mmCIF file of C-alpha atoms in Angstrom:
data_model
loop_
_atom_site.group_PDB
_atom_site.id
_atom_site.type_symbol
_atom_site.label_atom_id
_atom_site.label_comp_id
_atom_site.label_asym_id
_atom_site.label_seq_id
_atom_site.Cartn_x
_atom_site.Cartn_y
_atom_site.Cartn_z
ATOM 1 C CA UNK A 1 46.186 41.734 -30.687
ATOM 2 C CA UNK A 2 42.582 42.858 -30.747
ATOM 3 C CA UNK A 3 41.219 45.609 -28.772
ATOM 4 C CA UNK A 4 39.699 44.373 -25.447
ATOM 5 C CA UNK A 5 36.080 45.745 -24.747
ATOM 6 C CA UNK A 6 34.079 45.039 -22.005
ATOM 7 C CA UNK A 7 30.904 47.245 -21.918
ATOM 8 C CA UNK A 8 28.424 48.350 -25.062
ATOM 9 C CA UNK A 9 29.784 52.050 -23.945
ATOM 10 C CA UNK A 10 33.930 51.200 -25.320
ATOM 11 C CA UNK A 11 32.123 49.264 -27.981
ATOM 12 C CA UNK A 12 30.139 52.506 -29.302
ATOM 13 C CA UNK A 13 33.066 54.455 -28.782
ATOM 14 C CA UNK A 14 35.724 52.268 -30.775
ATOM 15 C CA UNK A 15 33.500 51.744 -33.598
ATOM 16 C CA UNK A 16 31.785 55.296 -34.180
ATOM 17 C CA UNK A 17 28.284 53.666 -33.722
ATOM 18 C CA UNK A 18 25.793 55.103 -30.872
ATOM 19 C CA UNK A 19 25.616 53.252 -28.107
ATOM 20 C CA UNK A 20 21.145 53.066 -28.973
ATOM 21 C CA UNK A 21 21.839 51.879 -32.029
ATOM 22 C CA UNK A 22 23.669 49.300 -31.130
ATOM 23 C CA UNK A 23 21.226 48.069 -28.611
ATOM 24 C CA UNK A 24 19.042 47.958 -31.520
ATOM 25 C CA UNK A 25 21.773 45.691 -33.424
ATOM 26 C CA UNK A 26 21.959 43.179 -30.921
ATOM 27 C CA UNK A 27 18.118 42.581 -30.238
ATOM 28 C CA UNK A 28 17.895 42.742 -34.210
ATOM 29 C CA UNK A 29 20.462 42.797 -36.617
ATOM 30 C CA UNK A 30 17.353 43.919 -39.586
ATOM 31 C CA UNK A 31 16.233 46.491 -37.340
ATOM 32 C CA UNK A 32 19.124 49.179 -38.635
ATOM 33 C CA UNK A 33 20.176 49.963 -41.842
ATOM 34 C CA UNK A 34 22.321 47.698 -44.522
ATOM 35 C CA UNK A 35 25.096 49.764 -44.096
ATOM 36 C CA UNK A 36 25.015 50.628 -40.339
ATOM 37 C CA UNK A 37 24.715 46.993 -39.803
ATOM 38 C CA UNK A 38 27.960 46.177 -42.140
ATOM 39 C CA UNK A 39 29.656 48.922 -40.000
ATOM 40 C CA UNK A 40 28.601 47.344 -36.914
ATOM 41 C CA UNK A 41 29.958 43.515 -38.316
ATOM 42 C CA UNK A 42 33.359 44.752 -39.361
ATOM 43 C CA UNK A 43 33.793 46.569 -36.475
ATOM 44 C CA UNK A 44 33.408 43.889 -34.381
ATOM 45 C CA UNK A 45 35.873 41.876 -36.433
ATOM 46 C CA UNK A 46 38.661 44.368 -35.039
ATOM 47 C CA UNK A 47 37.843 44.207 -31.544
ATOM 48 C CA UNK A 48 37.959 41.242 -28.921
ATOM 49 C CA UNK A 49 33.949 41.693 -27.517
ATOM 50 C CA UNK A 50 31.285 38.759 -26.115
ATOM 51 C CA UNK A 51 27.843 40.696 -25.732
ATOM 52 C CA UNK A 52 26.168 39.787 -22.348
ATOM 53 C CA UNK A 53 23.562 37.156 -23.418
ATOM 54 C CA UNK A 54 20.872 38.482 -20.745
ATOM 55 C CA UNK A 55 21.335 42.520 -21.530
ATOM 56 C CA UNK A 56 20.424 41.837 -25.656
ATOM 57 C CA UNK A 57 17.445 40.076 -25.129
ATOM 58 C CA UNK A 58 15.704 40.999 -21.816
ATOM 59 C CA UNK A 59 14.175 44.000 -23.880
ATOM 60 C CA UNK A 60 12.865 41.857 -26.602
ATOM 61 C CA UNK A 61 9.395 40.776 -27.429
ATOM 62 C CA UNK A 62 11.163 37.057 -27.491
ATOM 63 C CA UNK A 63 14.126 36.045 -25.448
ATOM 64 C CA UNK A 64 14.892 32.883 -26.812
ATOM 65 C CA UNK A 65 14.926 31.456 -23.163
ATOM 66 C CA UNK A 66 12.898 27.906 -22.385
ATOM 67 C CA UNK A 67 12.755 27.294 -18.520
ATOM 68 C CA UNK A 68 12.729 23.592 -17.763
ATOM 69 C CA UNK A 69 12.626 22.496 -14.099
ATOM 70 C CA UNK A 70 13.082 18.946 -13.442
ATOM 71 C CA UNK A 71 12.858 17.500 -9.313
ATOM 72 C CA UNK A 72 16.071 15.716 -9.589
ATOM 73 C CA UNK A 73 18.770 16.196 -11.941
ATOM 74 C CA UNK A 74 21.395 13.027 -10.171
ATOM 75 C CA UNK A 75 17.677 10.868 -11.500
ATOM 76 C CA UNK A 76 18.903 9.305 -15.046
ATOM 77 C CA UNK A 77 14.910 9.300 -16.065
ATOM 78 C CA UNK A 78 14.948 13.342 -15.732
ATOM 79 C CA UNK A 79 18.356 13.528 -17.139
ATOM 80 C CA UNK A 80 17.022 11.901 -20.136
ATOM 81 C CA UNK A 81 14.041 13.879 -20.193
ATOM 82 C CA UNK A 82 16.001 16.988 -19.991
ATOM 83 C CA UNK A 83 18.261 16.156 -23.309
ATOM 84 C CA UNK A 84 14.779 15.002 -25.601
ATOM 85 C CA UNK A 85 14.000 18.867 -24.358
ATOM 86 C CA UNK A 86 17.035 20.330 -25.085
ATOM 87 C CA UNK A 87 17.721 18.841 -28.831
ATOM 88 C CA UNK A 88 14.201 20.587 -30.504
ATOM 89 C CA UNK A 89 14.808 23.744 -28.777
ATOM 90 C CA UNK A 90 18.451 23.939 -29.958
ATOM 91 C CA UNK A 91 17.315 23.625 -32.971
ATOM 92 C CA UNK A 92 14.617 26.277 -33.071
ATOM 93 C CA UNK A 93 17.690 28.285 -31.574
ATOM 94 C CA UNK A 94 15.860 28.282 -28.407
ATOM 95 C CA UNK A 95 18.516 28.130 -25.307
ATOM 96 C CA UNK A 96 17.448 26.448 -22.353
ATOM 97 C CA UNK A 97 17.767 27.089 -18.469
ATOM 98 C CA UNK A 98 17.253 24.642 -15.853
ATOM 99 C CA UNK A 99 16.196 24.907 -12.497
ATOM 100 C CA UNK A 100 16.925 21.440 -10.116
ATOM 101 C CA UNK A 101 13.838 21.640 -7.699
ATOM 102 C CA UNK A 102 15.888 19.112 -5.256
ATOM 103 C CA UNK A 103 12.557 18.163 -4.155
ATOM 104 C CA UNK A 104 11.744 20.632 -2.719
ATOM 105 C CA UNK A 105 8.563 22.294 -2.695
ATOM 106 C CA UNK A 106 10.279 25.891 -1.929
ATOM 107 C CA UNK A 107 13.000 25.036 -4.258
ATOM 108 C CA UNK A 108 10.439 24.585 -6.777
ATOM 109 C CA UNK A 109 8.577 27.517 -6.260
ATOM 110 C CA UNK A 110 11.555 29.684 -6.139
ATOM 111 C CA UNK A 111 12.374 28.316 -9.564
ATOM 112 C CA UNK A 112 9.166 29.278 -11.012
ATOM 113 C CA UNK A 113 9.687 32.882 -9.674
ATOM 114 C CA UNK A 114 13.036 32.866 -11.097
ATOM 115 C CA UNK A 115 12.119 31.826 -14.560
ATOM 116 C CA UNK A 116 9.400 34.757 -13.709
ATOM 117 C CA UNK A 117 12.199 37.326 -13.030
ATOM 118 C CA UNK A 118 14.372 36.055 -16.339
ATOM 119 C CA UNK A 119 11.301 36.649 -18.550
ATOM 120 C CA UNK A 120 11.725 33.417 -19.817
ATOM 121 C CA UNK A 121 9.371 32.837 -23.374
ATOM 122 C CA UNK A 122 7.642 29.397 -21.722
ATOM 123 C CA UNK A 123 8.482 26.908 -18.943
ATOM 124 C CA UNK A 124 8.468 23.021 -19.645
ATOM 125 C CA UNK A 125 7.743 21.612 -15.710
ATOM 126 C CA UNK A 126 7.777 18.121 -14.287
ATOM 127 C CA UNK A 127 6.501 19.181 -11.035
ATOM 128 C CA UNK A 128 7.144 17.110 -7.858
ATOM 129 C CA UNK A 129 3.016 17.052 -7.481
ATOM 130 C CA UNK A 130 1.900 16.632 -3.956
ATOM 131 C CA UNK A 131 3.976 18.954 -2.576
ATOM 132 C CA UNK A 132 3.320 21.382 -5.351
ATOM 133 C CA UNK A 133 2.223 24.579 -4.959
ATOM 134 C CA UNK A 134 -1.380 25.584 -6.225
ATOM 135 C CA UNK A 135 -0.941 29.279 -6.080
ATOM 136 C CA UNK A 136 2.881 29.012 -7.611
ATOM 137 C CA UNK A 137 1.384 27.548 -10.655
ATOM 138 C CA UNK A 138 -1.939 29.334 -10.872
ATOM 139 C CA UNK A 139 0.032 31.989 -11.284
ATOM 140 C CA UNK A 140 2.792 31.048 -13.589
ATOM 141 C CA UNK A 141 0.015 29.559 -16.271
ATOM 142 C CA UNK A 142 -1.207 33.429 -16.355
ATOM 143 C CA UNK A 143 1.970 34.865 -17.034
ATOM 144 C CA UNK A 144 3.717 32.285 -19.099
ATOM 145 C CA UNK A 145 2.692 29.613 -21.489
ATOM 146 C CA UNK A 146 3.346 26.247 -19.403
ATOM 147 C CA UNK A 147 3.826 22.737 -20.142
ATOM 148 C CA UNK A 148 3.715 20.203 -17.146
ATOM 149 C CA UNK A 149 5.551 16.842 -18.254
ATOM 150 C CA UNK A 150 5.998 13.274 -17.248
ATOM 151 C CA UNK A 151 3.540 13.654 -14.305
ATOM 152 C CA UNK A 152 0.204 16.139 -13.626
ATOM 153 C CA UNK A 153 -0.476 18.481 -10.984
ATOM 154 C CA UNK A 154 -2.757 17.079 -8.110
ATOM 155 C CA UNK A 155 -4.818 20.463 -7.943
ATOM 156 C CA UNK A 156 -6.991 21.328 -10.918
ATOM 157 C CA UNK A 157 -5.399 23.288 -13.662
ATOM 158 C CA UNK A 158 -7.342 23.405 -17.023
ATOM 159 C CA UNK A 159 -5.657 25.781 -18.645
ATOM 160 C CA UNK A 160 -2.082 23.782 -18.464
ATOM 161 C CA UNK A 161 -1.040 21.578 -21.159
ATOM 162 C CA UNK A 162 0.194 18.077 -20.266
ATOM 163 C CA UNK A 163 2.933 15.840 -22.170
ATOM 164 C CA UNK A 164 3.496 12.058 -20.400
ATOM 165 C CA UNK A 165 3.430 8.350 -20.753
ATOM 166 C CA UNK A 166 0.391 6.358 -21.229
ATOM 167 C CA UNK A 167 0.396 4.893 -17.834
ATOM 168 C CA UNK A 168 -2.341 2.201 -18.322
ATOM 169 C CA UNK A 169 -0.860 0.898 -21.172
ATOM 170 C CA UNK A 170 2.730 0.685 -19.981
ATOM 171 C CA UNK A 171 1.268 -0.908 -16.630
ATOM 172 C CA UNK A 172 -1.044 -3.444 -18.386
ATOM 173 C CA UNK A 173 1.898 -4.242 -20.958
ATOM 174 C CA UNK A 174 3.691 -5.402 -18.046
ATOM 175 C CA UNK A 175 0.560 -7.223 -16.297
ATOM 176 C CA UNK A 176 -0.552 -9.121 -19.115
ATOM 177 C CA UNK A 177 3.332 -10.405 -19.529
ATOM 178 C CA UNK A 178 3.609 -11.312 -16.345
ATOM 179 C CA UNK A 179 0.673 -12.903 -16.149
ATOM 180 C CA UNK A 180 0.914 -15.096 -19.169
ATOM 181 C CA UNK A 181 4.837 -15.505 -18.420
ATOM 182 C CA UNK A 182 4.279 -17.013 -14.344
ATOM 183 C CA UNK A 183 2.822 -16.326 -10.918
ATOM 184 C CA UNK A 184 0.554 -12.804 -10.991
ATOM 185 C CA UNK A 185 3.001 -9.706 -9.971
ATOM 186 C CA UNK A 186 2.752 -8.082 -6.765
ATOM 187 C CA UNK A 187 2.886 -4.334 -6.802
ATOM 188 C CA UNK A 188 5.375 -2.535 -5.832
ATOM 189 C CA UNK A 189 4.600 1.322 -5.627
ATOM 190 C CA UNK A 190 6.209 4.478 -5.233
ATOM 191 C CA UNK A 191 6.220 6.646 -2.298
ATOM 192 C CA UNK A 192 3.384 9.261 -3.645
ATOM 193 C CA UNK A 193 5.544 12.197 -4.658
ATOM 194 C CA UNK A 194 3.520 12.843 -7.790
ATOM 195 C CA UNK A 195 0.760 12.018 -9.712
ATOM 196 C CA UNK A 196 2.890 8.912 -11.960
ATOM 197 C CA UNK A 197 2.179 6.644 -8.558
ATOM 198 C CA UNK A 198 -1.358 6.191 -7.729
ATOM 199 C CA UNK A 199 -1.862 6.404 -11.525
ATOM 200 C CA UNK A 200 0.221 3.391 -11.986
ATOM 201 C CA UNK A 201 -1.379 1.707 -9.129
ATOM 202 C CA UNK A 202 -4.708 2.073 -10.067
ATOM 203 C CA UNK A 203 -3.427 0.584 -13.848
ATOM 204 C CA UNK A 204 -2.262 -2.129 -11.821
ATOM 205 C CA UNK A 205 -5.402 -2.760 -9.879
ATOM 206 C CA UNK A 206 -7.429 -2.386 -12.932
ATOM 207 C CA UNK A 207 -5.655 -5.070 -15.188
ATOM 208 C CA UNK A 208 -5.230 -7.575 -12.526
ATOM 209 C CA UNK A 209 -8.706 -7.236 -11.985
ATOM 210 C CA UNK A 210 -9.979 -7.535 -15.802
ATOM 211 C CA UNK A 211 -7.289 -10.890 -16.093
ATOM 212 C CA UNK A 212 -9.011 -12.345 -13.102
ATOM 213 C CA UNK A 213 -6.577 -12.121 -10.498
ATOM 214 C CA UNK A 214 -6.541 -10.189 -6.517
ATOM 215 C CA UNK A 215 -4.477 -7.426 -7.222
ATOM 216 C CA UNK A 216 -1.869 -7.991 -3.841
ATOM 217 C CA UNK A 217 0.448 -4.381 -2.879
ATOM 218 C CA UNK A 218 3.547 -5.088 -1.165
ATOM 219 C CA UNK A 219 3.329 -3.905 2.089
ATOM 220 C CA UNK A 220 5.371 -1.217 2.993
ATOM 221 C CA UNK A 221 6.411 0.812 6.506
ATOM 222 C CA UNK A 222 5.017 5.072 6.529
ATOM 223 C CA UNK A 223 5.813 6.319 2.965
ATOM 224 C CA UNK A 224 8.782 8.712 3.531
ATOM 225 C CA UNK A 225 9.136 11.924 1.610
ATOM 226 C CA UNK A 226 12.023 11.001 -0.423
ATOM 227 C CA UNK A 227 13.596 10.395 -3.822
ATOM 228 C CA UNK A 228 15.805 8.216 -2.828
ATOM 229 C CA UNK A 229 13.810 5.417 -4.364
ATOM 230 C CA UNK A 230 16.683 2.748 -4.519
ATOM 231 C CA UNK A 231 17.323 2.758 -0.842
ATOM 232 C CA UNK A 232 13.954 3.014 0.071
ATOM 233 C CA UNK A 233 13.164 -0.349 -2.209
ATOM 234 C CA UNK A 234 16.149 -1.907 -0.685
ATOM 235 C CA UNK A 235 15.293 -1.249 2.921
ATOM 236 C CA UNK A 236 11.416 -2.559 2.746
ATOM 237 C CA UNK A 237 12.597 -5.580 0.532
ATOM 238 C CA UNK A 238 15.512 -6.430 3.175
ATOM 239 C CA UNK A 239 13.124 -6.335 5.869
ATOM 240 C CA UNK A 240 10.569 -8.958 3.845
ATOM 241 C CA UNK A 241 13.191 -11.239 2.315
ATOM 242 C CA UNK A 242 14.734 -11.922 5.530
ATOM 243 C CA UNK A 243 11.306 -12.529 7.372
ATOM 244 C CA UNK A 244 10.728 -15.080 4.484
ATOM 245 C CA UNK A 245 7.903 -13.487 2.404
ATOM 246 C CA UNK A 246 8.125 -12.748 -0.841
ATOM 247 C CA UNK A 247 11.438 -14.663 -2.185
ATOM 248 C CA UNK A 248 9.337 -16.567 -4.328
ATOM 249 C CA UNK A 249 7.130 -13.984 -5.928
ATOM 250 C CA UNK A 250 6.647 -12.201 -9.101
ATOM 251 C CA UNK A 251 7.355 -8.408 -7.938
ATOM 252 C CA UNK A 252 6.378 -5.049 -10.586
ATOM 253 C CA UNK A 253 7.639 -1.822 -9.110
ATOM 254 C CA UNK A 254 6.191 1.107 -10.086
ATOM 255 C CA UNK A 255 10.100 2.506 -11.922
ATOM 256 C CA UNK A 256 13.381 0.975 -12.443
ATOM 257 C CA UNK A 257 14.975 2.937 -9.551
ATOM 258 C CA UNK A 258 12.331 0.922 -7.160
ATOM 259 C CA UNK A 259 13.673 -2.517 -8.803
ATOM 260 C CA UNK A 260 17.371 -1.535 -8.556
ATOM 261 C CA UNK A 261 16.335 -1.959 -4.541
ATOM 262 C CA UNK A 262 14.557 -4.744 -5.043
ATOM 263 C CA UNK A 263 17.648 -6.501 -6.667
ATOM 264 C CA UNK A 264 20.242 -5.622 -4.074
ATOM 265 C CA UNK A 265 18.009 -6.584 -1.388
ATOM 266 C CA UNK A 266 17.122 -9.924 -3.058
ATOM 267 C CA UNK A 267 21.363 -10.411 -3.765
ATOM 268 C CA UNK A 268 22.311 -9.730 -0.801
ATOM 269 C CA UNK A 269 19.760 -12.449 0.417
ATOM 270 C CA UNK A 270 20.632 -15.433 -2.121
ATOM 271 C CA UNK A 271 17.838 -15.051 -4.185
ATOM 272 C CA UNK A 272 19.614 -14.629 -7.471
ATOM 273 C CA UNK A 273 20.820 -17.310 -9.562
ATOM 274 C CA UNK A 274 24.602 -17.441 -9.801
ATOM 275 C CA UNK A 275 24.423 -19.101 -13.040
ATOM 276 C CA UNK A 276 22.553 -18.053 -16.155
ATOM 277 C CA UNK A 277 21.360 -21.625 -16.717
ATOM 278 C CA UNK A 278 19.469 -21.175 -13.535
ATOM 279 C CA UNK A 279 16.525 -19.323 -13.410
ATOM 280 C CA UNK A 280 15.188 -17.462 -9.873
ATOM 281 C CA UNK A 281 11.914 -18.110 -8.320
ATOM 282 C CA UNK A 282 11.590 -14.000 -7.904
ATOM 283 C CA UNK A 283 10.895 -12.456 -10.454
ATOM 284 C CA UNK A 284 11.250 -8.514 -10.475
ATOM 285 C CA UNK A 285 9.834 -6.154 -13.492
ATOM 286 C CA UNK A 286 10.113 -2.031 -13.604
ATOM 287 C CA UNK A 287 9.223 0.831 -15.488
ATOM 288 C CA UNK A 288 11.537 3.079 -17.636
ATOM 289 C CA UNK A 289 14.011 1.148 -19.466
ATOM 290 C CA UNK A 290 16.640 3.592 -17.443
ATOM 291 C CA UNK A 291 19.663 3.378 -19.291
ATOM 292 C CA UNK A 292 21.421 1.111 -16.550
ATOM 293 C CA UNK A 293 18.709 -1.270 -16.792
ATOM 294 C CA UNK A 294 19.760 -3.616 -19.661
ATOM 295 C CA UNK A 295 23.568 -3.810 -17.720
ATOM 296 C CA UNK A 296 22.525 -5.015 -14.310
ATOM 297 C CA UNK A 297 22.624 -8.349 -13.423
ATOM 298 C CA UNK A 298 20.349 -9.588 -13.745
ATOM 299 C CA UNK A 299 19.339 -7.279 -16.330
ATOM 300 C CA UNK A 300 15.538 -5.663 -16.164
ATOM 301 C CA UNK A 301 12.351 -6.960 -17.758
ATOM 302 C CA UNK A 302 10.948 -3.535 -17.778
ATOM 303 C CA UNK A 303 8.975 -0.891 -20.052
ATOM 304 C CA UNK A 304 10.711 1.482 -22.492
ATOM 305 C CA UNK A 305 9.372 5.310 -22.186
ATOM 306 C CA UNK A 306 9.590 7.222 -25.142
ATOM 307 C CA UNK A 307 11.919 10.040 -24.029
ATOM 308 C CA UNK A 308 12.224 11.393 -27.585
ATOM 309 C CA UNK A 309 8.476 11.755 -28.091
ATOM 310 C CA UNK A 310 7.587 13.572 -25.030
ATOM 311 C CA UNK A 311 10.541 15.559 -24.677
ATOM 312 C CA UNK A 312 9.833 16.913 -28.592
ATOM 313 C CA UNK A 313 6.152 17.292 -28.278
ATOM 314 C CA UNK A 314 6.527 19.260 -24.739
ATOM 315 C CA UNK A 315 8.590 21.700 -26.659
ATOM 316 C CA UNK A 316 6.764 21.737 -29.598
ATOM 317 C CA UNK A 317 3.498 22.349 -27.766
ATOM 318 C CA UNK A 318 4.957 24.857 -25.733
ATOM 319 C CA UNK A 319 6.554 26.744 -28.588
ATOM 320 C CA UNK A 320 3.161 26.820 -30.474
ATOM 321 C CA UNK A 321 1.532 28.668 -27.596
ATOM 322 C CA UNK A 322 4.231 31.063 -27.157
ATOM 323 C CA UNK A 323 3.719 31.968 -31.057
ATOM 324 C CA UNK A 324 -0.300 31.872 -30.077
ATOM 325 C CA UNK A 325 -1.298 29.238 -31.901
ATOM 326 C CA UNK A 326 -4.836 29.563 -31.806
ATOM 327 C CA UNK A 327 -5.757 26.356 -32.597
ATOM 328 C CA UNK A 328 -4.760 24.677 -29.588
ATOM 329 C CA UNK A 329 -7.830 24.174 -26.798
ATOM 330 C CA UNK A 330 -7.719 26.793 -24.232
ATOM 331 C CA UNK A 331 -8.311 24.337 -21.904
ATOM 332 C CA UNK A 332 -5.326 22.496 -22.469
ATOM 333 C CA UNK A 333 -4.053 19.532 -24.400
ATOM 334 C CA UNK A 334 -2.928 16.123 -22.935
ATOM 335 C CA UNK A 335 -0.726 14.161 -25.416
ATOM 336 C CA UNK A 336 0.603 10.375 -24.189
ATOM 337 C CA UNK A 337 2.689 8.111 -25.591
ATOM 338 C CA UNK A 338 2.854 4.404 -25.306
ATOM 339 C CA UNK A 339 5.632 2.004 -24.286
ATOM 340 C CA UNK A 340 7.927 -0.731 -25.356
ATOM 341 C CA UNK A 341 8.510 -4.188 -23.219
ATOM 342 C CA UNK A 342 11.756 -5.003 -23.012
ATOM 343 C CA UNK A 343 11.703 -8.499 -21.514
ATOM 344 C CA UNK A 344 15.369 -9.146 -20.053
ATOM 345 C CA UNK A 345 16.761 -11.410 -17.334
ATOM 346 C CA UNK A 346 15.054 -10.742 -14.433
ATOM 347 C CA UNK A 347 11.128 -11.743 -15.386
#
């Protein structure tokens, strides 16, 4: 049975190497000599010994540590997000940490000052937006390179690079199908959490408007401060279905999670087709393709992000300006990516 050691100390001591030099070993194997460094490698071939993952690399110019902090990690869109992150940076041997910002303004901000603390190379953000700290960020892009993905900060930024989703496009992609497909879509919005709603609103607004038509928002009670976007869809829609109005309408919400709502509410009122020769006078379209989209029944005319795409280029960009890549604006870069229509069941 091998030799248990738990501390860099034993570790000097059972393999004749000084406890310095080792340090040096474990930040870089090149730094010592050939020989020293053969010693070190057999010697740890006789002994049971894990190195502590934080104490060999908080001394180093690089850690190898990506922060990611994501508002919701239950959120299948984030969840997503988080694996197109996590598949570059594995493979640039990059390990990443992730905060859950629940939310939460504070949450988020003690996140940032964790990743601080953990001298984290970069931090890849998708920040909750309104309730976003100006100062928490202001002073995270000076101390770290920063990429903000998915949605923007409300507050002014420059210096921050930006990785998303072409928001007019995917909105107008829906539009113009809807349009040319039945009755003009109402809009369906989310409460404004961050930036992606009244950015997808005014897309809305904008195409009806160039196609002809009165851009109409469903009307909705005080916008609540939440996430839970499913019951909050299902509670607004339960209240107009059963007062009569819109059972007959063509309805695009702002993300999938808003039409999952939609779709309970307009089940539970009789509204769906039982049969799939049948087709319903509501129609209901989201954004996302989330991956439980194309199973629901019906299943969701929506808009495909791509996940891949954003979640590569936010790492890519971020890793060039930890290496300095000097030919990258100062001012930041904003890189979007289209969408794909996925036209299902339910429009």
């Amino acid at each position: 049975m091998k030799q248990k050691i738990k501390t860099m100390e034993e570790l000097a001591a059972a393999i004749g190497i000084s406890r310095p030099t080792l340090s040096r070993f474990f930040r870089d194997a090149d730094s010592v000599r050939a020989s020293t460094r053969k010693k070190i490698e057999d010697g740890l071939e006789t002994v049971d010994y894990v190195p502590n993952f934080f104490a060999t690399r908080l001394n180093r110019k690089s850690t190898g540590l990506i922060g990611v902090i994501i508002p919701d990690t239950e959120d299948l869109f984030f969840a997503r997000l988080l694996n197109a992150i996590e598949r570059p940076a594995l493979e640039a041997d990059y390990t990443v940490l992730r905060q859950n910002s629940h939310g939460s303004a504070d949450l988020e901000a003690r996140a940032v000052e964790t990743f601080l603390s953990m001298n984290v190379d970069g931090v890849i953000v998708a920040p909750l937006g309104r309730e976003s700290s100006a100062d928490v960020f202001a002073r995270l892009s000076t101390r770290l390179p920063i990429v903000l993905v998915d949605s923007r900060l409300p507050h002014a930024l420059p210096s921050v690079d930006f990785v998303g989703t072409n928001n007019r496009q995917s909105i107008d992609t829906l539009v113009n199908y809807l349009c040319r497909t039945g009755a003009p879509p109402h809009f369906f919005g989310m409460p404004p959490l961050n930036t992606n709603s009244p950015e997808r609103e005014a897309a809305y607004v904008a195409s009806m408007e160039r196609l002809g038509f009165k851009p109409v928002l469903v009307e909705v009670p005080a916008e609540p401060d939440s996430w839970e976007f499913e019951a909050y869809a299902y509670d607004v829609m339960d209240e107009h279905f059963g007062s009569g109005r819109y059972v007959d309408a063509t309805i695009l919400c702002a993300n999938d999670r808003l039409a999952t709502g939609v779709l309970r509410a307009a089940g539970k009122h009789g509204l769906l087709p039982r049969r799939s020769d049948v087709k319903a006078k509501l129609r209901v379209a989201g954004h996302d393709d989330n991956p439980m989209s194309r199973f629901m029944t019906p299943s969701l005319t929506t808009v495909a992000q791509n996940f891949e795409a954003i979640g590569r280029s936010s790492f890519r960009l971020l890793l060039r300006r930890i290496e300095g890549d000097t030919s990258l604006e100062s001012s930041g870069t904003e890189e979007v990516f289209d969408t794909i229509l996925r036209i299902r069941e339910s429009a």
